[in-house]
Structure formats: C-alpha cells, structure tokens
Amino acid sequence: MKEKFEVIEIENQMMKLKVNRSSGCHSCSANGGCGTGILAKYFDHYSVFNKPLQDGVAIGDLVTLEISAKELFYRASQLYMLPLLALFAGGLLGDIIYPEHEAGQIILAFMGFSASILLVKYFVK
C-alpha cells in the first residue's frame, strides 16, 4: 500500500509529515454526513508524524511511503482483533471468577477491553 504525505516541517534531520487527504474525504460531497468524514475532522491531529529526513526533500513536497501488505494486516489485526479478543477473554475470566454474578463478568470484560486499548495505544507503534 502506498500513500502520499506532505512535508510540513523539517527540523533536526526529521521531517514532519501530514497525510494528504485531498483525494479522499475532503473532496467527497458526502463528507459532512459520512462517518469517515466526521471522524477525519475530529482526529485530524493523528495524521501528523515524524520520519527521518530524506535527501532533496523540502517543505511542501509530497513524499510517498509504502507499507507491505503483510505489515498492514498485522497492524490492523493488532488494532481491531486484540481489543475484541481481550473483551471475550475478560468475559470468560469473569465467568470463572464470578459464575453467579453477571455484573462482575461484564466489568472484567470491559476491563480487559480497556486494558487492550491502552496497550495498543502506548506499545504498538
């Protein structure tokens, strides 16, 4: 998968890149009512990140980065499958610890889900 990024800042041999979404969400006429368009407005600050400076790159240039399909599917499984598996594992653990109390099972399920979200946020890069 290839994606174009705009160089918005260069500092200390690092370039700050921003996702170039001009061909996607911002040009579609349904972006105001589409779930992806709405989320893109609120989480736009997550589309900026740093990479080592490449030779001949200046501010305003478009840089193409590529990620392999294997890496893409691996990262997607970490992002989507890990929290779901943690939710079910917490529910099963709650069933073992609190077989008679449904509230305890639900609480442990959501604790597993929440813990996996935090793990994904802070440790999966």
Short mmCIF file of N, CA and C in Angstrom, two decimals:
data_model
loop_
_atom_site.label_atom_id
_atom_site.label_comp_id
_atom_site.label_asym_id
_atom_site.label_seq_id
_atom_site.Cartn_x
_atom_site.Cartn_y
_atom_site.Cartn_z
N MET A 1 0.84 -1.16 0.00
CA MET A 1 0.00 0.00 0.00
C MET A 1 0.89 1.23 0.00
N LYS A 2 0.61 2.15 -0.88
CA LYS A 2 1.36 3.39 -0.98
C LYS A 2 0.46 4.55 -0.62
N GLU A 3 1.04 5.55 0.04
CA GLU A 3 0.28 6.73 0.43
C GLU A 3 1.19 7.94 0.30
N LYS A 4 0.59 9.07 -0.10
CA LYS A 4 1.36 10.31 -0.23
C LYS A 4 1.18 11.15 1.02
N PHE A 5 2.28 11.76 1.44
CA PHE A 5 2.30 12.61 2.62
C PHE A 5 2.93 13.94 2.24
N GLU A 6 2.45 15.01 2.84
CA GLU A 6 3.01 16.33 2.60
C GLU A 6 4.00 16.66 3.71
N VAL A 7 5.17 17.17 3.32
CA VAL A 7 6.18 17.60 4.29
C VAL A 7 5.77 18.97 4.78
N ILE A 8 5.46 19.09 6.09
CA ILE A 8 5.01 20.37 6.62
C ILE A 8 6.06 21.07 7.48
N GLU A 9 7.10 20.32 7.88
CA GLU A 9 8.14 20.92 8.70
C GLU A 9 9.40 20.06 8.64
N ILE A 10 10.56 20.71 8.66
CA ILE A 10 11.84 20.00 8.70
C ILE A 10 12.64 20.58 9.86
N GLU A 11 13.07 19.71 10.77
CA GLU A 11 13.81 20.16 11.94
C GLU A 11 14.68 19.03 12.47
N ASN A 12 15.96 19.30 12.71
CA ASN A 12 16.89 18.33 13.30
C ASN A 12 16.92 17.01 12.55
N GLN A 13 17.08 17.06 11.24
CA GLN A 13 17.15 15.88 10.38
C GLN A 13 15.89 15.01 10.46
N MET A 14 14.79 15.60 10.85
CA MET A 14 13.50 14.92 10.87
C MET A 14 12.51 15.74 10.04
N MET A 15 11.66 15.05 9.32
CA MET A 15 10.62 15.76 8.58
C MET A 15 9.27 15.37 9.18
N LYS A 16 8.43 16.38 9.37
CA LYS A 16 7.09 16.15 9.89
C LYS A 16 6.17 16.00 8.69
N LEU A 17 5.48 14.87 8.63
CA LEU A 17 4.63 14.54 7.50
C LEU A 17 3.17 14.59 7.92
N LYS A 18 2.33 15.03 6.98
CA LYS A 18 0.88 15.04 7.19
C LYS A 18 0.24 14.26 6.06
N VAL A 19 -0.75 13.44 6.41
CA VAL A 19 -1.44 12.64 5.42
C VAL A 19 -2.10 13.57 4.41
N ASN A 20 -1.91 13.27 3.15
CA ASN A 20 -2.50 14.06 2.07
C ASN A 20 -3.87 13.47 1.75
N ARG A 21 -4.93 14.04 2.31
CA ARG A 21 -6.28 13.50 2.12
C ARG A 21 -7.06 14.28 1.07
N SER A 22 -6.40 15.00 0.21
CA SER A 22 -7.12 15.82 -0.76
C SER A 22 -7.93 14.98 -1.74
N SER A 23 -7.48 13.76 -2.02
CA SER A 23 -8.22 12.92 -2.95
C SER A 23 -9.26 12.07 -2.25
N GLY A 24 -9.34 12.16 -0.94
CA GLY A 24 -10.26 11.30 -0.22
C GLY A 24 -11.39 12.08 0.42
N CYS A 25 -11.37 12.15 1.72
CA CYS A 25 -12.51 12.66 2.48
C CYS A 25 -12.86 14.12 2.20
N HIS A 26 -11.90 14.96 1.93
CA HIS A 26 -12.20 16.38 1.79
C HIS A 26 -12.80 16.72 0.44
N SER A 27 -12.66 15.86 -0.54
CA SER A 27 -13.20 16.17 -1.86
C SER A 27 -14.56 15.53 -2.12
N CYS A 28 -14.97 14.63 -1.27
CA CYS A 28 -16.25 13.94 -1.47
C CYS A 28 -17.40 14.85 -1.03
N SER A 29 -18.50 14.83 -1.76
CA SER A 29 -19.63 15.69 -1.41
C SER A 29 -20.39 15.20 -0.18
N ALA A 30 -20.19 13.96 0.21
CA ALA A 30 -20.90 13.40 1.37
C ALA A 30 -20.07 13.44 2.64
N ASN A 31 -18.94 14.17 2.65
CA ASN A 31 -18.04 14.11 3.81
C ASN A 31 -18.66 14.66 5.09
N GLY A 32 -19.68 15.53 5.00
CA GLY A 32 -20.32 16.05 6.19
C GLY A 32 -21.19 15.04 6.90
N GLY A 33 -21.74 14.08 6.17
CA GLY A 33 -22.62 13.09 6.77
C GLY A 33 -22.03 11.71 6.86
N CYS A 34 -20.89 11.50 6.24
CA CYS A 34 -20.24 10.19 6.24
C CYS A 34 -19.49 9.99 7.56
N GLY A 35 -19.53 8.79 8.09
CA GLY A 35 -18.83 8.50 9.34
C GLY A 35 -17.33 8.73 9.24
N THR A 36 -16.74 8.35 8.12
CA THR A 36 -15.31 8.55 7.93
C THR A 36 -14.97 10.04 7.87
N GLY A 37 -15.80 10.81 7.17
CA GLY A 37 -15.57 12.25 7.06
C GLY A 37 -15.69 12.95 8.40
N ILE A 38 -16.67 12.55 9.20
CA ILE A 38 -16.86 13.15 10.52
C ILE A 38 -15.68 12.82 11.42
N LEU A 39 -15.24 11.55 11.42
CA LEU A 39 -14.09 11.17 12.25
C LEU A 39 -12.82 11.85 11.77
N ALA A 40 -12.67 12.06 10.48
CA ALA A 40 -11.47 12.71 9.95
C ALA A 40 -11.35 14.13 10.49
N LYS A 41 -12.47 14.81 10.71
CA LYS A 41 -12.43 16.17 11.24
C LYS A 41 -11.96 16.18 12.70
N TYR A 42 -12.45 15.23 13.50
CA TYR A 42 -12.13 15.22 14.92
C TYR A 42 -10.76 14.62 15.23
N PHE A 43 -10.27 13.74 14.39
CA PHE A 43 -8.99 13.07 14.66
C PHE A 43 -7.92 13.46 13.66
N ASP A 44 -8.04 14.65 13.10
CA ASP A 44 -7.09 15.11 12.09
C ASP A 44 -5.67 15.25 12.65
N HIS A 45 -5.53 15.55 13.95
CA HIS A 45 -4.21 15.72 14.53
C HIS A 45 -3.43 14.41 14.61
N TYR A 46 -4.10 13.27 14.44
CA TYR A 46 -3.39 11.99 14.44
C TYR A 46 -2.77 11.68 13.07
N SER A 47 -3.00 12.53 12.10
CA SER A 47 -2.47 12.27 10.76
C SER A 47 -1.12 12.94 10.54
N VAL A 48 -0.46 13.40 11.61
CA VAL A 48 0.85 14.04 11.53
C VAL A 48 1.85 13.18 12.30
N PHE A 49 3.00 12.90 11.68
CA PHE A 49 4.03 12.12 12.36
C PHE A 49 5.40 12.46 11.79
N ASN A 50 6.46 12.01 12.47
CA ASN A 50 7.84 12.32 12.07
C ASN A 50 8.50 11.12 11.42
N LYS A 51 9.37 11.41 10.47
CA LYS A 51 10.19 10.41 9.81
C LYS A 51 11.57 11.02 9.58
N PRO A 52 12.63 10.20 9.46
CA PRO A 52 13.95 10.74 9.16
C PRO A 52 13.95 11.48 7.81
N LEU A 53 14.73 12.54 7.76
CA LEU A 53 14.81 13.39 6.57
C LEU A 53 15.42 12.62 5.40
N GLN A 54 14.79 12.73 4.23
CA GLN A 54 15.31 12.14 3.01
C GLN A 54 16.02 13.24 2.21
N ASP A 55 17.02 12.85 1.42
CA ASP A 55 17.78 13.81 0.63
C ASP A 55 16.89 14.50 -0.40
N GLY A 56 17.06 15.81 -0.55
CA GLY A 56 16.36 16.56 -1.57
C GLY A 56 14.91 16.89 -1.26
N VAL A 57 14.48 16.69 -0.03
CA VAL A 57 13.09 16.96 0.33
C VAL A 57 13.00 18.35 0.95
N ALA A 58 11.99 19.11 0.52
CA ALA A 58 11.77 20.46 1.05
C ALA A 58 10.34 20.54 1.58
N ILE A 59 10.10 21.59 2.36
CA ILE A 59 8.76 21.81 2.91
C ILE A 59 7.78 22.03 1.75
N GLY A 60 6.65 21.35 1.83
CA GLY A 60 5.63 21.44 0.79
C GLY A 60 5.69 20.31 -0.23
N ASP A 61 6.78 19.56 -0.24
CA ASP A 61 6.89 18.42 -1.16
C ASP A 61 5.97 17.29 -0.72
N LEU A 62 5.59 16.45 -1.68
CA LEU A 62 4.84 15.24 -1.39
C LEU A 62 5.80 14.06 -1.40
N VAL A 63 5.74 13.26 -0.34
CA VAL A 63 6.61 12.10 -0.18
C VAL A 63 5.72 10.86 -0.20
N THR A 64 6.12 9.83 -0.95
CA THR A 64 5.36 8.59 -1.00
C THR A 64 6.03 7.56 -0.10
N LEU A 65 5.25 7.01 0.83
CA LEU A 65 5.72 5.95 1.71
C LEU A 65 4.91 4.69 1.40
N GLU A 66 5.55 3.55 1.57
CA GLU A 66 4.90 2.28 1.25
C GLU A 66 4.98 1.35 2.45
N ILE A 67 3.90 0.63 2.68
CA ILE A 67 3.86 -0.40 3.72
C ILE A 67 3.45 -1.71 3.05
N SER A 68 4.11 -2.78 3.43
CA SER A 68 3.80 -4.07 2.81
C SER A 68 2.44 -4.56 3.27
N ALA A 69 1.82 -5.41 2.47
CA ALA A 69 0.50 -5.95 2.81
C ALA A 69 0.58 -6.78 4.09
N LYS A 70 1.67 -7.49 4.28
CA LYS A 70 1.85 -8.31 5.49
C LYS A 70 1.87 -7.42 6.73
N GLU A 71 2.63 -6.33 6.68
CA GLU A 71 2.70 -5.41 7.82
C GLU A 71 1.36 -4.71 8.05
N LEU A 72 0.66 -4.36 6.97
CA LEU A 72 -0.63 -3.70 7.08
C LEU A 72 -1.64 -4.61 7.78
N PHE A 73 -1.71 -5.87 7.39
CA PHE A 73 -2.65 -6.79 8.01
C PHE A 73 -2.27 -7.10 9.45
N TYR A 74 -0.97 -7.16 9.74
CA TYR A 74 -0.51 -7.39 11.10
C TYR A 74 -0.93 -6.24 12.01
N ARG A 75 -0.72 -5.00 11.56
CA ARG A 75 -1.09 -3.83 12.36
C ARG A 75 -2.60 -3.72 12.50
N ALA A 76 -3.34 -4.03 11.45
CA ALA A 76 -4.79 -3.98 11.53
C ALA A 76 -5.32 -5.02 12.51
N SER A 77 -4.72 -6.19 12.54
CA SER A 77 -5.16 -7.21 13.50
C SER A 77 -4.87 -6.77 14.93
N GLN A 78 -3.75 -6.09 15.14
CA GLN A 78 -3.45 -5.58 16.47
C GLN A 78 -4.47 -4.52 16.88
N LEU A 79 -4.84 -3.69 15.95
CA LEU A 79 -5.75 -2.59 16.25
C LEU A 79 -7.19 -3.05 16.45
N TYR A 80 -7.64 -4.01 15.66
CA TYR A 80 -9.05 -4.40 15.69
C TYR A 80 -9.30 -5.71 16.44
N MET A 81 -8.45 -6.69 16.26
CA MET A 81 -8.72 -8.01 16.84
C MET A 81 -8.29 -8.12 18.30
N LEU A 82 -7.17 -7.50 18.65
CA LEU A 82 -6.68 -7.60 20.03
C LEU A 82 -7.70 -7.09 21.05
N PRO A 83 -8.31 -5.92 20.86
CA PRO A 83 -9.32 -5.49 21.83
C PRO A 83 -10.54 -6.42 21.91
N LEU A 84 -10.97 -6.94 20.77
CA LEU A 84 -12.11 -7.87 20.80
C LEU A 84 -11.77 -9.16 21.54
N LEU A 85 -10.59 -9.69 21.28
CA LEU A 85 -10.16 -10.90 21.98
C LEU A 85 -10.03 -10.65 23.48
N ALA A 86 -9.53 -9.47 23.84
CA ALA A 86 -9.41 -9.13 25.26
C ALA A 86 -10.78 -8.99 25.91
N LEU A 87 -11.75 -8.46 25.17
CA LEU A 87 -13.11 -8.36 25.68
C LEU A 87 -13.67 -9.75 26.00
N PHE A 88 -13.51 -10.68 25.07
CA PHE A 88 -14.01 -12.05 25.29
C PHE A 88 -13.21 -12.76 26.38
N ALA A 89 -11.90 -12.56 26.42
CA ALA A 89 -11.09 -13.19 27.45
C ALA A 89 -11.47 -12.67 28.83
N GLY A 90 -11.72 -11.37 28.95
CA GLY A 90 -12.17 -10.80 30.22
C GLY A 90 -13.52 -11.36 30.63
N GLY A 91 -14.40 -11.53 29.66
CA GLY A 91 -15.71 -12.12 29.95
C GLY A 91 -15.60 -13.56 30.42
N LEU A 92 -14.72 -14.34 29.79
CA LEU A 92 -14.52 -15.73 30.21
C LEU A 92 -13.89 -15.80 31.59
N LEU A 93 -12.93 -14.91 31.84
CA LEU A 93 -12.31 -14.86 33.16
C LEU A 93 -13.34 -14.48 34.22
N GLY A 94 -14.20 -13.52 33.87
CA GLY A 94 -15.26 -13.14 34.79
C GLY A 94 -16.22 -14.28 35.06
N ASP A 95 -16.48 -15.12 34.06
CA ASP A 95 -17.36 -16.28 34.23
C ASP A 95 -16.73 -17.30 35.18
N ILE A 96 -15.41 -17.42 35.13
CA ILE A 96 -14.71 -18.36 36.02
C ILE A 96 -14.69 -17.81 37.45
N ILE A 97 -14.37 -16.53 37.60
CA ILE A 97 -14.25 -15.93 38.94
C ILE A 97 -15.61 -15.66 39.56
N TYR A 98 -16.53 -15.12 38.78
CA TYR A 98 -17.86 -14.76 39.28
C TYR A 98 -18.94 -15.52 38.49
N PRO A 99 -19.06 -16.82 38.68
CA PRO A 99 -20.03 -17.59 37.89
C PRO A 99 -21.49 -17.20 38.14
N GLU A 100 -21.78 -16.63 39.28
CA GLU A 100 -23.16 -16.29 39.64
C GLU A 100 -23.49 -14.81 39.43
N HIS A 101 -22.47 -13.97 39.16
CA HIS A 101 -22.68 -12.52 39.10
C HIS A 101 -22.37 -12.00 37.70
N GLU A 102 -23.41 -11.67 37.00
CA GLU A 102 -23.24 -11.19 35.62
C GLU A 102 -22.56 -9.82 35.59
N ALA A 103 -22.81 -9.00 36.57
CA ALA A 103 -22.19 -7.67 36.60
C ALA A 103 -20.66 -7.79 36.71
N GLY A 104 -20.18 -8.72 37.52
CA GLY A 104 -18.73 -8.93 37.63
C GLY A 104 -18.12 -9.42 36.33
N GLN A 105 -18.85 -10.25 35.61
CA GLN A 105 -18.36 -10.73 34.31
C GLN A 105 -18.27 -9.58 33.31
N ILE A 106 -19.29 -8.73 33.31
CA ILE A 106 -19.29 -7.58 32.39
C ILE A 106 -18.18 -6.61 32.74
N ILE A 107 -17.98 -6.35 34.01
CA ILE A 107 -16.91 -5.43 34.44
C ILE A 107 -15.55 -5.96 34.03
N LEU A 108 -15.28 -7.24 34.25
CA LEU A 108 -13.99 -7.82 33.85
C LEU A 108 -13.82 -7.81 32.33
N ALA A 109 -14.90 -8.02 31.61
CA ALA A 109 -14.82 -7.97 30.14
C ALA A 109 -14.41 -6.58 29.68
N PHE A 110 -15.04 -5.55 30.24
CA PHE A 110 -14.69 -4.19 29.84
C PHE A 110 -13.33 -3.76 30.37
N MET A 111 -12.90 -4.31 31.49
CA MET A 111 -11.54 -4.03 31.97
C MET A 111 -10.51 -4.62 31.01
N GLY A 112 -10.74 -5.83 30.52
CA GLY A 112 -9.84 -6.42 29.53
C GLY A 112 -9.82 -5.62 28.25
N PHE A 113 -10.99 -5.18 27.80
CA PHE A 113 -11.08 -4.36 26.60
C PHE A 113 -10.34 -3.05 26.77
N SER A 114 -10.56 -2.37 27.90
CA SER A 114 -9.91 -1.09 28.16
C SER A 114 -8.39 -1.24 28.26
N ALA A 115 -7.95 -2.29 28.92
CA ALA A 115 -6.51 -2.53 29.05
C ALA A 115 -5.88 -2.77 27.69
N SER A 116 -6.57 -3.50 26.82
CA SER A 116 -6.01 -3.75 25.50
C SER A 116 -5.97 -2.49 24.65
N ILE A 117 -6.95 -1.61 24.80
CA ILE A 117 -6.93 -0.33 24.08
C ILE A 117 -5.73 0.49 24.52
N LEU A 118 -5.47 0.53 25.83
CA LEU A 118 -4.31 1.27 26.34
C LEU A 118 -3.00 0.64 25.85
N LEU A 119 -2.92 -0.68 25.86
CA LEU A 119 -1.73 -1.36 25.36
C LEU A 119 -1.49 -1.06 23.89
N VAL A 120 -2.54 -1.09 23.10
CA VAL A 120 -2.40 -0.78 21.68
C VAL A 120 -1.95 0.67 21.50
N LYS A 121 -2.52 1.57 22.27
CA LYS A 121 -2.19 2.99 22.12
C LYS A 121 -0.74 3.28 22.47
N TYR A 122 -0.24 2.70 23.54
CA TYR A 122 1.09 3.06 24.03
C TYR A 122 2.22 2.14 23.57
N PHE A 123 1.93 0.90 23.23
CA PHE A 123 3.02 -0.03 22.94
C PHE A 123 3.09 -0.50 21.50
N VAL A 124 2.02 -0.37 20.74
CA VAL A 124 2.05 -0.81 19.35
C VAL A 124 2.32 0.41 18.48
N LYS A 125 3.45 0.42 17.86
CA LYS A 125 3.84 1.56 17.01
C LYS A 125 4.02 1.08 15.59
#
